[in-house]
Structures are given as structure tokens and as C-alpha cells.
XYZ file of C-alpha atoms in Angstrom:
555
model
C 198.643 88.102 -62.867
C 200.694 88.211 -66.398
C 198.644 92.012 -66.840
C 200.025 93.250 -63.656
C 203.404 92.293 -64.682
C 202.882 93.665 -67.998
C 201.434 96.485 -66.359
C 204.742 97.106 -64.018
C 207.491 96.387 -66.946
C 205.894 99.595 -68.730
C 206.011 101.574 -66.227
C 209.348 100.652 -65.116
C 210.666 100.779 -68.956
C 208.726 104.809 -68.900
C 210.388 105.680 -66.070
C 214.149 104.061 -66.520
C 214.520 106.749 -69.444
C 215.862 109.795 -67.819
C 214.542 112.720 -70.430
C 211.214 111.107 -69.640
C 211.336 110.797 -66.205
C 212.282 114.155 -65.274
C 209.425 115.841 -67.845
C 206.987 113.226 -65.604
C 208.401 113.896 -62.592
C 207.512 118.093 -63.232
C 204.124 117.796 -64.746
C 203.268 115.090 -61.523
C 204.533 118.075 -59.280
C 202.688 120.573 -60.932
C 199.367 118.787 -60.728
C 199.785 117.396 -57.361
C 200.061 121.555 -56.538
C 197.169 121.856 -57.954
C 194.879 119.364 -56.420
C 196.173 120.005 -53.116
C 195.291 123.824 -53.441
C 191.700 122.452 -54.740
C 191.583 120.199 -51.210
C 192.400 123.256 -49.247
C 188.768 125.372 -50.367
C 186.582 124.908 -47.847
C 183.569 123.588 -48.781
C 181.213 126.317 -47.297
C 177.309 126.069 -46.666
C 175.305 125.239 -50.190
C 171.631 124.360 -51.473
C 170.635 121.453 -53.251
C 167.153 122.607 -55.526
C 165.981 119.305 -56.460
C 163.558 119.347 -59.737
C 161.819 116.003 -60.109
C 160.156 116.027 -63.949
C 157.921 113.028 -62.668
C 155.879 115.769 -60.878
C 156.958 119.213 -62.362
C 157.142 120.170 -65.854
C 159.176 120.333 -69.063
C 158.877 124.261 -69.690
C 159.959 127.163 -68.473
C 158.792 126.575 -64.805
C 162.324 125.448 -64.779
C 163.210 128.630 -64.471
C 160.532 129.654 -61.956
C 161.793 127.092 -59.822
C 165.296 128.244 -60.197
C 164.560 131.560 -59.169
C 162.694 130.478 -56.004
C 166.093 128.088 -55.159
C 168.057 131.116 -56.019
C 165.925 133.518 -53.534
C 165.866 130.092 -50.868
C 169.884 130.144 -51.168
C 169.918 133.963 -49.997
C 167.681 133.611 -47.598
C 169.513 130.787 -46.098
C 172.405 132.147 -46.425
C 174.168 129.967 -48.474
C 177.246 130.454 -51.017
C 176.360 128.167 -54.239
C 173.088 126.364 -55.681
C 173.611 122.715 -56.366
C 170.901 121.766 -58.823
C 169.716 118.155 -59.470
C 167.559 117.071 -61.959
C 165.688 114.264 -61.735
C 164.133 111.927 -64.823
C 163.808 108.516 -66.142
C 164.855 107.730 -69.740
C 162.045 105.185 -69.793
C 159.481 106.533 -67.950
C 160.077 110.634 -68.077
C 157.418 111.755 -67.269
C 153.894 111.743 -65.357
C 151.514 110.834 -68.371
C 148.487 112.543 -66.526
C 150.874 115.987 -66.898
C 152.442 115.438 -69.350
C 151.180 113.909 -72.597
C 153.735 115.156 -75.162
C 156.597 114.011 -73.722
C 158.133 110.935 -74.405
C 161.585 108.952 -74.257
C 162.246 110.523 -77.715
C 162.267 114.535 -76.938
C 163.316 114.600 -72.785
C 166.246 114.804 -73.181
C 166.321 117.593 -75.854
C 163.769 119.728 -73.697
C 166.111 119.553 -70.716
C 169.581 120.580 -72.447
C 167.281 123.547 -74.369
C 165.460 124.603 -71.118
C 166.979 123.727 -67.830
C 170.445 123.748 -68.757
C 170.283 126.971 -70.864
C 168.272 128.612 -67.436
C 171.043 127.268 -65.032
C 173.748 129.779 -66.767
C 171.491 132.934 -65.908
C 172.547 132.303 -62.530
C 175.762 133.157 -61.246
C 175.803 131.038 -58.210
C 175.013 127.604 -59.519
C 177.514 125.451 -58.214
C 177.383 121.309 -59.142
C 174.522 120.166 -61.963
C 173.048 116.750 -62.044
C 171.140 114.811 -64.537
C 169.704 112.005 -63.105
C 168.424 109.128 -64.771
C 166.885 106.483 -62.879
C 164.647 106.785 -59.637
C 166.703 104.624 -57.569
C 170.176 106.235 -58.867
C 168.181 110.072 -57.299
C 167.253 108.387 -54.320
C 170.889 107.158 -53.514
C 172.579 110.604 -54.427
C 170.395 112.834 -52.583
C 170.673 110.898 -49.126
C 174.267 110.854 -49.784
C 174.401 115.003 -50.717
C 171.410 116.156 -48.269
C 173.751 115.306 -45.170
C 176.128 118.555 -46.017
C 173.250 121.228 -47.871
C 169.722 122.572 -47.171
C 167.633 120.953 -49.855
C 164.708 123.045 -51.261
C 161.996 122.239 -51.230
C 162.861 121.422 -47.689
C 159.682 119.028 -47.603
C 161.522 116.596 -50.928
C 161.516 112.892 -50.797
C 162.447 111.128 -53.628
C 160.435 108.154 -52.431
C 157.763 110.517 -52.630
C 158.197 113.650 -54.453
C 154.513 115.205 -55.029
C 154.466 119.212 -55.423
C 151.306 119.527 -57.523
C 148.149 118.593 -55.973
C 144.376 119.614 -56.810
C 143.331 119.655 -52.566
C 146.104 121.024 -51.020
C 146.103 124.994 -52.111
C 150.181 125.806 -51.213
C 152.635 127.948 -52.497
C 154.475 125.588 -55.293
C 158.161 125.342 -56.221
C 157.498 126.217 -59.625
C 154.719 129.075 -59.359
C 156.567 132.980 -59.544
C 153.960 133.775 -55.842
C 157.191 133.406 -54.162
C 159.457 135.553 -55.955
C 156.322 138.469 -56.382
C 155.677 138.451 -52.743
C 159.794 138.654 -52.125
C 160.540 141.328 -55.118
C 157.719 143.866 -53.488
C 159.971 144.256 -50.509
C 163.328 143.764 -52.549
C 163.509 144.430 -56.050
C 166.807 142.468 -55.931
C 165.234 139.044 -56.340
C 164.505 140.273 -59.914
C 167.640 139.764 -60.723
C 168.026 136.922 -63.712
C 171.006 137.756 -65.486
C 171.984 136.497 -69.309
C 175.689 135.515 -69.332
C 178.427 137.961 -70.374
C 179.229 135.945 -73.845
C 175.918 136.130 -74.926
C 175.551 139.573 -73.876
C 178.601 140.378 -76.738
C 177.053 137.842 -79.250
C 173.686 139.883 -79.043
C 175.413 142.947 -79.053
C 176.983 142.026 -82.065
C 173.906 140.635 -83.895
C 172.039 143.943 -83.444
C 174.570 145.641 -84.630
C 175.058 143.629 -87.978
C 171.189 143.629 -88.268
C 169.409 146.655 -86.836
C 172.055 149.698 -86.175
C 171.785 151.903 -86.767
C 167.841 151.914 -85.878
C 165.961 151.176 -82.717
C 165.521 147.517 -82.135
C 162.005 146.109 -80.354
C 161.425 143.089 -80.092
C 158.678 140.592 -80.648
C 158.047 137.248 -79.276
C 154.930 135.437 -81.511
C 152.912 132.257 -79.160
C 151.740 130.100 -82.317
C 150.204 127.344 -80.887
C 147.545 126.060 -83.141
C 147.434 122.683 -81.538
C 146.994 123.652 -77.529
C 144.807 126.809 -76.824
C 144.919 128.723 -79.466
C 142.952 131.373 -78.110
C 145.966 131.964 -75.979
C 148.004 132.773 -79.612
C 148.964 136.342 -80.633
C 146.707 137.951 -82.852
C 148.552 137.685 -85.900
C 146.352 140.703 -87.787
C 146.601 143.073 -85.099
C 150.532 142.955 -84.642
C 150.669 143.278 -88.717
C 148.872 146.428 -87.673
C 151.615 147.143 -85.350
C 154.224 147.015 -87.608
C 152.354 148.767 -90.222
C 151.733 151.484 -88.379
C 155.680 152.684 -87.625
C 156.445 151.956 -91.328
C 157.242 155.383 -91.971
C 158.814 155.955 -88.691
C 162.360 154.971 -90.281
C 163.466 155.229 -86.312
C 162.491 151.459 -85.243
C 163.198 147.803 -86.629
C 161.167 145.061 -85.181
C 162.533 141.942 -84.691
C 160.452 138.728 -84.786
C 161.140 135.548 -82.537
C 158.594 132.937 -83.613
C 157.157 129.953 -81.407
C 160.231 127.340 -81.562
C 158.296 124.762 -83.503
C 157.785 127.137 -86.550
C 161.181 128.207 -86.756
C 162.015 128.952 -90.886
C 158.214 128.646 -91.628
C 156.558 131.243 -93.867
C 157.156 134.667 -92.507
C 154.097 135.653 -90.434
C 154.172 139.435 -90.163
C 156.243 141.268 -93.393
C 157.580 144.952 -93.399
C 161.059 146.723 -94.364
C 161.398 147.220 -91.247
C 160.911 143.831 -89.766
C 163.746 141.199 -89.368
C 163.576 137.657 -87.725
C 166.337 136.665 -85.337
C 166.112 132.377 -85.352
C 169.339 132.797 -83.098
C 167.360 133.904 -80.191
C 164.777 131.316 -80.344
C 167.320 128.301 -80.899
C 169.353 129.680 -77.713
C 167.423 130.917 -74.209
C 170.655 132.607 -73.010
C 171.025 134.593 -76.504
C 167.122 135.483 -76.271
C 167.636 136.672 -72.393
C 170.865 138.868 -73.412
C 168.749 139.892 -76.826
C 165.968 141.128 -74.393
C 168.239 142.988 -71.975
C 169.925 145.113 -75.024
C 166.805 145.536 -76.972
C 165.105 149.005 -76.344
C 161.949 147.448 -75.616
C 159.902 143.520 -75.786
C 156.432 143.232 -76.984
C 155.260 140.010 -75.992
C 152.008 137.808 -74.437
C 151.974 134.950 -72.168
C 154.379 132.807 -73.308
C 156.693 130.338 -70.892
C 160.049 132.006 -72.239
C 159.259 135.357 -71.858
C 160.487 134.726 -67.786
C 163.797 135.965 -69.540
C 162.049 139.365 -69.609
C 159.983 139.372 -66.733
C 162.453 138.519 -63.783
C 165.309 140.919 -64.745
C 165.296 144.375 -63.532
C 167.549 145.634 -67.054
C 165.057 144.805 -69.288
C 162.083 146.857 -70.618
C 158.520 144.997 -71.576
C 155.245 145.530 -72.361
C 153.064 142.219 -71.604
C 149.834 142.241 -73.151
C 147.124 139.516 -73.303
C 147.365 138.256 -69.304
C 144.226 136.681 -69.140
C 142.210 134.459 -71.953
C 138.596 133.760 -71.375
C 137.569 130.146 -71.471
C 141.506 128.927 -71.099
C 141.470 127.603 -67.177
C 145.298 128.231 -67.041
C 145.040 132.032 -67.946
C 141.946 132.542 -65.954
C 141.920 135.385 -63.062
C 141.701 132.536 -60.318
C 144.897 130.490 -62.130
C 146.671 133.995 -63.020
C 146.244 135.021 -58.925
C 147.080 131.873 -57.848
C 150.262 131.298 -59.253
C 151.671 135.148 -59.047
C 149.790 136.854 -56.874
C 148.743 138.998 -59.262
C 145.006 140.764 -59.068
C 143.376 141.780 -62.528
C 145.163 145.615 -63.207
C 148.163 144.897 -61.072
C 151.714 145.487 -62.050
C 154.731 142.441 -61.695
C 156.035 142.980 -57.889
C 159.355 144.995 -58.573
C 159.072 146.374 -61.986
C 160.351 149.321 -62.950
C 158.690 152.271 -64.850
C 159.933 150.564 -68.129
C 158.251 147.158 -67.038
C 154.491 147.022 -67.645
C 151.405 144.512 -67.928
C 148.132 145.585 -69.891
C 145.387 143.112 -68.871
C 143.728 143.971 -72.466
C 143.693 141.502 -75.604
C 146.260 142.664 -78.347
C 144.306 144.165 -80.327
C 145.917 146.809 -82.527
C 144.324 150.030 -80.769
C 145.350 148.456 -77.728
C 149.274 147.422 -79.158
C 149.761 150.965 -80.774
C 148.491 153.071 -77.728
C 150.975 151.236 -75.129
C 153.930 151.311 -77.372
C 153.548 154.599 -78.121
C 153.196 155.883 -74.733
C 156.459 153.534 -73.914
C 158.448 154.738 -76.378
C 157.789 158.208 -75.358
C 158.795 157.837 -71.503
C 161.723 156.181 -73.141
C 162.811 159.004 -75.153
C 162.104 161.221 -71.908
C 164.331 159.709 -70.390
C 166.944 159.402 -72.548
C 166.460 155.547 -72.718
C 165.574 155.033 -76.598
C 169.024 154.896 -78.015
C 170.631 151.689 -77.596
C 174.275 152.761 -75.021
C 176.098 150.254 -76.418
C 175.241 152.330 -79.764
C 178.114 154.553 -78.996
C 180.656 152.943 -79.548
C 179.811 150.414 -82.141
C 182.026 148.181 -80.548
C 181.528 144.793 -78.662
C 182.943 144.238 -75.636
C 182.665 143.407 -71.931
C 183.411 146.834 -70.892
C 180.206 148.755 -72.578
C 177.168 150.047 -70.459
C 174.962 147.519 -71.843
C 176.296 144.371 -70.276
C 175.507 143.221 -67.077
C 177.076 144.940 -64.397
C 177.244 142.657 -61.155
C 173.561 142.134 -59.985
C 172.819 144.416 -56.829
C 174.850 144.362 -53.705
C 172.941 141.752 -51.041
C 171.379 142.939 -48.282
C 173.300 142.659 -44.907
C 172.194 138.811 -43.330
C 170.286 141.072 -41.078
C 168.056 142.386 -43.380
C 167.775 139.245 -45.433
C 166.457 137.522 -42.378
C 163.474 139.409 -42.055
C 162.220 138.262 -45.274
C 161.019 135.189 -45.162
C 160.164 132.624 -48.298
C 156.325 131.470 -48.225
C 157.420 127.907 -50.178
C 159.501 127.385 -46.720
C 157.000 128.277 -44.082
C 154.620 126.034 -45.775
C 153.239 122.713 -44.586
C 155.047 119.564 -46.267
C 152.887 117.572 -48.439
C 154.507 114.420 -46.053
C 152.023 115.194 -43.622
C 149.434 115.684 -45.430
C 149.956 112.041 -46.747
C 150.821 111.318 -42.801
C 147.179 112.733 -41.403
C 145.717 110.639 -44.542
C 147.404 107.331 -43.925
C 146.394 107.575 -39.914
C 142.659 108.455 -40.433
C 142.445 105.473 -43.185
C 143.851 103.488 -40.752
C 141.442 104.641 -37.795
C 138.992 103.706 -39.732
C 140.281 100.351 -40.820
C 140.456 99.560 -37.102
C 137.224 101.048 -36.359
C 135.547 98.757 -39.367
C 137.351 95.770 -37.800
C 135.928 96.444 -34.375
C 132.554 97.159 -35.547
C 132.417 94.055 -37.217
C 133.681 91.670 -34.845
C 131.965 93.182 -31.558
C 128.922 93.777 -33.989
C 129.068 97.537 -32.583
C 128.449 100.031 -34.708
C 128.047 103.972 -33.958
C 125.205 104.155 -35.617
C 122.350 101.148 -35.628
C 121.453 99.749 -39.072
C 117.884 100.760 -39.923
C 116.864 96.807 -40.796
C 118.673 95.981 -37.441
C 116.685 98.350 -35.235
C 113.038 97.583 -34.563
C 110.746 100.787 -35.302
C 107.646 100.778 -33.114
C 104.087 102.170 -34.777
C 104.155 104.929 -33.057
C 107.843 106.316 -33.819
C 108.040 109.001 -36.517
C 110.769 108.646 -39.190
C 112.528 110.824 -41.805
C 114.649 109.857 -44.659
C 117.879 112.036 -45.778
C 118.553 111.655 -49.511
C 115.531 111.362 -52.409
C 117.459 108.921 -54.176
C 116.858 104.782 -55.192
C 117.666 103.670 -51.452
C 115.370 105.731 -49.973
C 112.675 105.106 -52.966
C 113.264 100.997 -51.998
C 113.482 101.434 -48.242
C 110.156 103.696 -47.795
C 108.184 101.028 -48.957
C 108.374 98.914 -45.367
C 108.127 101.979 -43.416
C 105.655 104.010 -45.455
C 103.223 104.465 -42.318
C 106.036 105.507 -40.174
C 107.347 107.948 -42.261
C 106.321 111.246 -42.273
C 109.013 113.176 -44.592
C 112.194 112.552 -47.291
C 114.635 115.568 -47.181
C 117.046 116.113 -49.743
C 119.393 118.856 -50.009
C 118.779 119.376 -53.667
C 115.374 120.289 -53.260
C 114.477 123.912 -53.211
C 110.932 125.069 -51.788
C 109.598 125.340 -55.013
C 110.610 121.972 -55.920
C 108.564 120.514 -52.790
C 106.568 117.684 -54.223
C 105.164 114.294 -52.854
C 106.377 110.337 -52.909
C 103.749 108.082 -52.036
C 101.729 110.779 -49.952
C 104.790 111.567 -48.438
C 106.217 115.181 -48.850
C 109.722 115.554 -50.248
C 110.958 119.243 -48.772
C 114.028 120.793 -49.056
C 116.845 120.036 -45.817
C 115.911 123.356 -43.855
C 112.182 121.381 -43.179
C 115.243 119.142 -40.146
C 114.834 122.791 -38.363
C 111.114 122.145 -37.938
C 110.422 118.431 -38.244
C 109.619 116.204 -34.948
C 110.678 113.009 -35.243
C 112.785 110.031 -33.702
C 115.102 108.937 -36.159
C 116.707 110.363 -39.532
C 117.880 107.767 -42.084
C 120.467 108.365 -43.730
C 120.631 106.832 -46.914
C 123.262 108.263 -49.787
C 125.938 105.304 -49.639
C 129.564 105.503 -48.996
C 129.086 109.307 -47.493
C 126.961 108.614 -44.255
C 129.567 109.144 -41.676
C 130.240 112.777 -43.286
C 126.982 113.669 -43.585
C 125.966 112.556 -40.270
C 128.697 114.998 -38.921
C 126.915 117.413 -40.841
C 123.538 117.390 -40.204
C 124.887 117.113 -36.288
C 126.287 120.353 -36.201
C 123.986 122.554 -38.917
C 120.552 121.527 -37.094
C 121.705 120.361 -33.554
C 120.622 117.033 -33.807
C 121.499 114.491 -31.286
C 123.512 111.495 -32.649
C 121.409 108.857 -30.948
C 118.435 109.575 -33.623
C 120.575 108.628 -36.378
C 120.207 105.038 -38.366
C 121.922 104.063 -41.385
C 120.644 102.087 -44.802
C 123.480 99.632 -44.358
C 126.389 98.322 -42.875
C 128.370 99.140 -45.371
C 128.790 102.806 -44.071
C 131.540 101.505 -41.760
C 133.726 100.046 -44.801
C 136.776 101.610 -44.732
């Protein structure tokens, strides 16, 4: 009570002074004017991209995923890209994913990667950083009410994108954006802000004007694949070999973690630029102005790859013995088949599915450099003028007009036509509990598909045969070795026929010819399946099926 009083008498005592009052009462009026003309924008249709680090990762898949939300949002129709993040201080991320992150470096991975990706697109709208799985769940029933949430399939109760049975198009896989870009090249469109398209500008001018500035962009991992590293020799080669050629200046963006290490390739005309690998948004602008990027697989090289301004020569697609640069991973995830080119590159946009090795690095170039020159490409434009500023040719213009709604309708997004990993789980949760039900009824009526072999008396004169070669059957056979007139397996090949007892162990084609009255089955915990099976491949009816055990009907 005695603060609210206090509370009033100051206000009162502000306002009883006249010079004061009147200099309140006109700043009150001018913001009032303000919000009310911020109440009158409609709020018009939006996305909300959801990226949940508990299932995706901390790299630049970020900006995969943004891309695909970005393409979603046009297809959809939609004015602005609300983008939520998802995390948990204490628990960041999946362990099974993602080993090397902890509570100590989260947070610095998502300001360096996912907020530095957000400003390469012009039509984010709201940003949120969640931390705290019950704080996402609360805000995204409350925002998914008014937007169209991508992926449309998200629930924070249950947000599971990757999985190693399902094969889907994923959120954070480029297969989206290739299969979109071959039909409009407009969806290549990631665009470095203006400000760091001057900064850029004015770097290369301080550090490479008046020569021709290529850049390259070094993978040094020693500690994870480092077969998937550059060559450091051959690109030393590289450089070596346009010494003399006082034309060009390369300059050198090194992995992040060995920024102001020893210098790993030397030459006058080599220069490192630390700038570009501290900030994405200076390395996408750096990429745009440069006459040409030299670079392998590497996560941040996306800068280079999804623009249409840019001009690249990606070496090194695919390493041997690395599963996530193998042919099967590589097609996978971009639709890309060994020799193919990025779905809406241009001329000055290539991929060489060759190692960098110097021959290799020197041929390419060359022949770049030389359609360049054609083409009257070579020279920086911004070179012109030796001036920085928003008006020259080498900034971003606006991206390319949309299509009419028309024609965007008749492309359609492959992450939205697919099926929702919900019913996946759905379908799963139903057949477990079928067969919890069915175990239950089996058990209490004492019915059971299929008859238990020690259950079912087998007469002298009835012929059996045993599926599986394994320690079941080997125990079984004993009681019904004079019954018994085969053991298939299988993994038995005709030239691995051989006997048990004087009983012949042949290979599972010998069903097709066998007469007998009942098949065992015997491999535990997969009876049912096989059963199903053999049914179907060899026609056999399910009355001459018995079972090693009850235990097949466990659920």
C-alpha cells in the first residue's frame, strides 16, 4: 500500500510541473501515433520453420533447412518466415548425433551459424531461441494457430526428422531445393546482406586490387575424416603454378578451428582473409564479389552453392571409405548422380567429381578462368570505380521477380507431399498393440495360430522338417530324429549341403521339392515373419507349420 502511494505522489509531483508536463504530454502523443500505426498492419499469412537441435544438427544444415522453409513459404504463398529454434541449455543435444556438443559451445554454434544464415534471407520475419522443451511446446501451440508450420508433420512432443528405416525427403537435406531449382533457377537465390556486400567490397579492395581475387576455402579436419581434407600439396601446386601470372591473388579461408595457425599454403600472391571465416555473412558477400571459389565439401561452402551470383568450382564430391560422401549418401541427400551438375547452376557454377589433385585443380581453373575472360567476367565490376557503395554492379540487386501464384502452384515441394513420421509411429504403436492383444488371447484361451511342436503329438509315420541349422534345432532333433527327414537353412548354399546325424542339411530351395507334414520353425523371436515368408515364396499351407516355443507369440 505505502509503494502505491509513493508510486502516485511521483507521478503527480512529474506531472504538476508545467515545462514537464507539456514535453510528456508530446513525446506520449508521438508514440501513441506510432503504435497505433504499428496496430493498423495487418498481420498477413506467414510460416513458422521450426529447427529442433535435439534431432537436427549444429552445422550448416541450418542453412539447408532455411532454404527449404524459404522455398515452403513461396510455395505457400506466404509473406514472412518466422523461424524458431529449438534447444536445451542442459541437455542440447541428441548425444547419439551429436558427440561434440555440449552445454559449453551451443550456444556459440547457434549465434555463428543459424543466426548469421537467417540474415541471407530477406523475408525472415520473428526469430526465436528457445530454451527449454516445455517453454517450445507452449509457444508453438500458441503461434501454429495463425501460420503454416514446416515441416507440416512437427510435434514438439515428438519431433523426429532423421531416421535409419524410413527413406524420406528430410528438412535439412538440399533434394528439395535441387529438384525445385531444375524447374526454377530462382530458388537459388541465397543472398549476403547489403552491409557486408560494402565491407567485402572494401576488403578486396585494400587487399587484392588491383589483381584478380579467387578464393580458397581449406577443410582441415585432422580429427573427423581426414580423408575428406584438402590436399594440402596439391593446392601448393595450385598456387605455384600462377606465380608468374601477376594477374590473380588467392585468398585463403582456413577451417575455423585453425584460424591464426601456421600458414598452410605460402606465395606472393597468396593472402588470408580471417574476416571471412569469423563472419558467414562476410564469407557469403566475399564469395559473391570474388571472381571465382575453389573449394571441396565443406558445410559452409552452401554460401556458394545456393546463390545464382556466385562462380565455383567444387572439387572432391565423393571420398572413398567416408559413408557420408559416398555415391549412395551424396544421391540421397541432393539428388545428385556421379558426373551431374548442381540443379540450376549457371555456366560459371561447376562440380568435378575428381580428387584435387593438382593436374586435376590446374586443368579446371584454367579452363574457368578462360570462359571467364570470354565473357568479359574476369575483372571484378565493382573494379571500376574503386569506390564502395550500394549503388555498384556488384551488390545484390533484388533476387528475381516471383513467379505469378499460378505458376508457383504447379511446383510442388517433395518435404510436403511426404508421409509424416506421426504415422509411421501411429502404424507402429497399433501393430505392437495387436499383438499385445493377440499374446493375451493366446495365452488365456491357450490358442495359438500356430501349435507348439512339444504340444502337438507327431505320429511315426508323419515326416518332419526343421527351418533354421542353429542350437534349437541341434537340441530339438534329438526326440524326433526318426521322424525327421531334412534341416533347411537359408544360409546354406548347395555346395555347403552336408549331414547332422544322418540327416541332410540343404539349402531352403530343397521346401520346393520336399514332402512332408510339418515344418518347424525354430530361429526364436522371428517365427511369425518367417512363417509369412516361407507361406508365400513356396506356397505352403499354414496348417503344416509348428513352432519351437511359445514364446513366438510374446509381444
Amino acid at each position: 500500500m505505502r509503494s502505491t502511494i509513493k508510486h502516485i505522489r511521483n507521478a503527480f509531483n512529474f506531472l504538476s510541473v508545467n515545462t514537464n508536463y507539456k514535453y510528456f504530454k508530446n513525446q506520449l502523443i508521438q508514440k501513441v501515433g506510432v503504435l497505433n500505426q504499428q496496430k493498423k498492419i495487418t498481420s498477413k499469412k506467414r510460416l513458422l520453420a521450426v529447427y529442433d537441435f535435439l534431432e537436427l544438427p549444429y552445422t550448416s544444415d541450418i542453412c539447408v533447412f532455411l532454404m527449404n522453409a524459404d522455398a515452403e513459404r513461396r510455395l505457400q504463398g506466404c509473406e514472412k518466415m518466422d523461424v524458431m529454434f529449438v534447444t536445451c541449455s542442459e541437455i542440447p543435444a541428441n548425444p547419439n548425433y551429436e558427440k561434440r556438443i555440449n552445454n559449453e559451445n551451443y550456444r556459440h554454434l547457434i549465434h555463428n551459424l543459424g543466426i548469421e544464415y537467417l540474415r541471407m534471407f530477406d523475408n525472415v520475419g520473428s526469430f526465436f531461441l528457445i530454451d527449454g522443451r516445455n517453454q517450445s511446446i507452449e509457444l508453438f501451440n500458441l503461434l501454429k494457430c495463425h501460420s503454416f508450420v514446416f515441416p507440416q508433420d512437427y510435434n514438439p512432443n515428438y519431433p523426429f526428422e532423421r531416421s535409419t528405416i524410413f527413406e524420406r525427403p528430410l528438412i535439412h537435406h538440399s533434394v528439395n531445393i535441387s529438384c525445385l531449382s531444375k524447374k526454377d533457377r530462382s530458388y537459388n537465390a541465397l543472398r549476403p546482406p547489403k552491409q557486408a556486400l560494402q565491407l567485402a567490397q572494401k576488403w578486396i579492395m585494400n587487399h587484392v586490387y588491383p589483381k584478380i581475387p579467387i578464393t580458397i576455402t581449406l577443410r582441415e579436419s585432422q580429427n573427423t575424416d581426414p580423408e575428406r581434407s584438402n590436399s594440402l600439396a596439391e593446392w601448393q601446386k595450385l598456387v605455384d603454378a600462377f606465380k608468374d601470372d601477376e594477374r590473380y591473388k588467392f585468398i585463403v579461408l582456413r577451417d575455423y578451428y585453425n584460424l591464426y595457425d601456421d600458414e598452410c599454403i605460402v606465395g606472393k600472391n597468396v593472402v588470408y582473409c580471417n574476416e571471412a571465416v569469423i563472419s558467414l555473412t562476410f564469407r557469403a558477400a566475399l564469395h559473391e564479389l570474388a571472381t571465382l571459389n575453389l573449394f571441396i565439401p565443406n558445410g559452409v561452402n552452401v554460401v556458394s552453392l545456393f546463390s545464382n551470383k556466385t562462380r565455383y568450382i567444387k572439387f572432391k564430391i565423393l571420398t572413398p571409405g567416408v559413408h557420408v560422401t559416398s555415391e549412395y549418401i551424396v544421391k540421397g541427400t541432393s539428388g545428385l548422380n556421379v558426373g551431374e551438375q548442381w540443379a540450376g547452376s549457371t555456366k560459371y557454377q561447376r562440380m568435378v567429381w575428381c580428387n584435387d589433385d593438382f593436374e586435376v585443380l590446374f586443368r579446371e581453373t584454367n579452363q574457368m578462368l578462360s570462359i571467364l575472360d570470354e565473357d568479359e567476367q574476369l575483372i571484378p565490376k565493382f573494379y571500376d570505380s574503386k569506390v564502395c557503395n550500394e549503388n555498384n554492379s556488384g551488390l545484390s540487386d533484388k533476387c528475381e521477380l516471383m513467379h505469378s501464384k499460378k505458376v508457383e502452384q504447379k511446383l510442388k515441394s517433395v518435404i510436403s507431399v511426404r508421409t509424416p513420421i506421426s504415422y509411421y509411429i501411429k502404424v507402429f504403436k497399433a501393430l505392437y498393440y495387436f499383438r499385445l492383444l493377440k499374446f493375451f488371447y493366446c495365452t488365456l484361451f491357450n490358442r495359438h495360430p500356430y501349435k507348439v511342436l512339444s504340444q502337438r503329438e507327431i505320429k511315426p509315420n508323419e515326416a518332419l522338417v526343421f527351418y533354421g541349422y542353429g542350437t534349437v534345432t541341434q537340441a530339438l532333433i534329438k526326440a524326433y530324429r526318426e521322424q525327421t527327414i531334412a534341416i533347411v537353412d537359408k544360409n546354406i548354399n548347395v555346395a555347403e549341403q552336408c549331414k547332422h546325424n544322418d540327416i541332410s542339411v540343404e539349402p531352403i530351395n530343397a521346401l520346393s521339392v520336399l514332402n512332408f507334414d510339418y515344418l518347424v520353425v525354430t530361429p526364436q523371436g522371428r517365427e511369425l515373419d518367417i512363417i509369412e515368408d516361407l507361406s508365400k515364396s513356396f506356397n505352403i499351407p499354414k496348417n503344416k507349420f509348428l513352432v519351437a516355443s511359445d514364446m513366438a507369440y510374446r509381444p
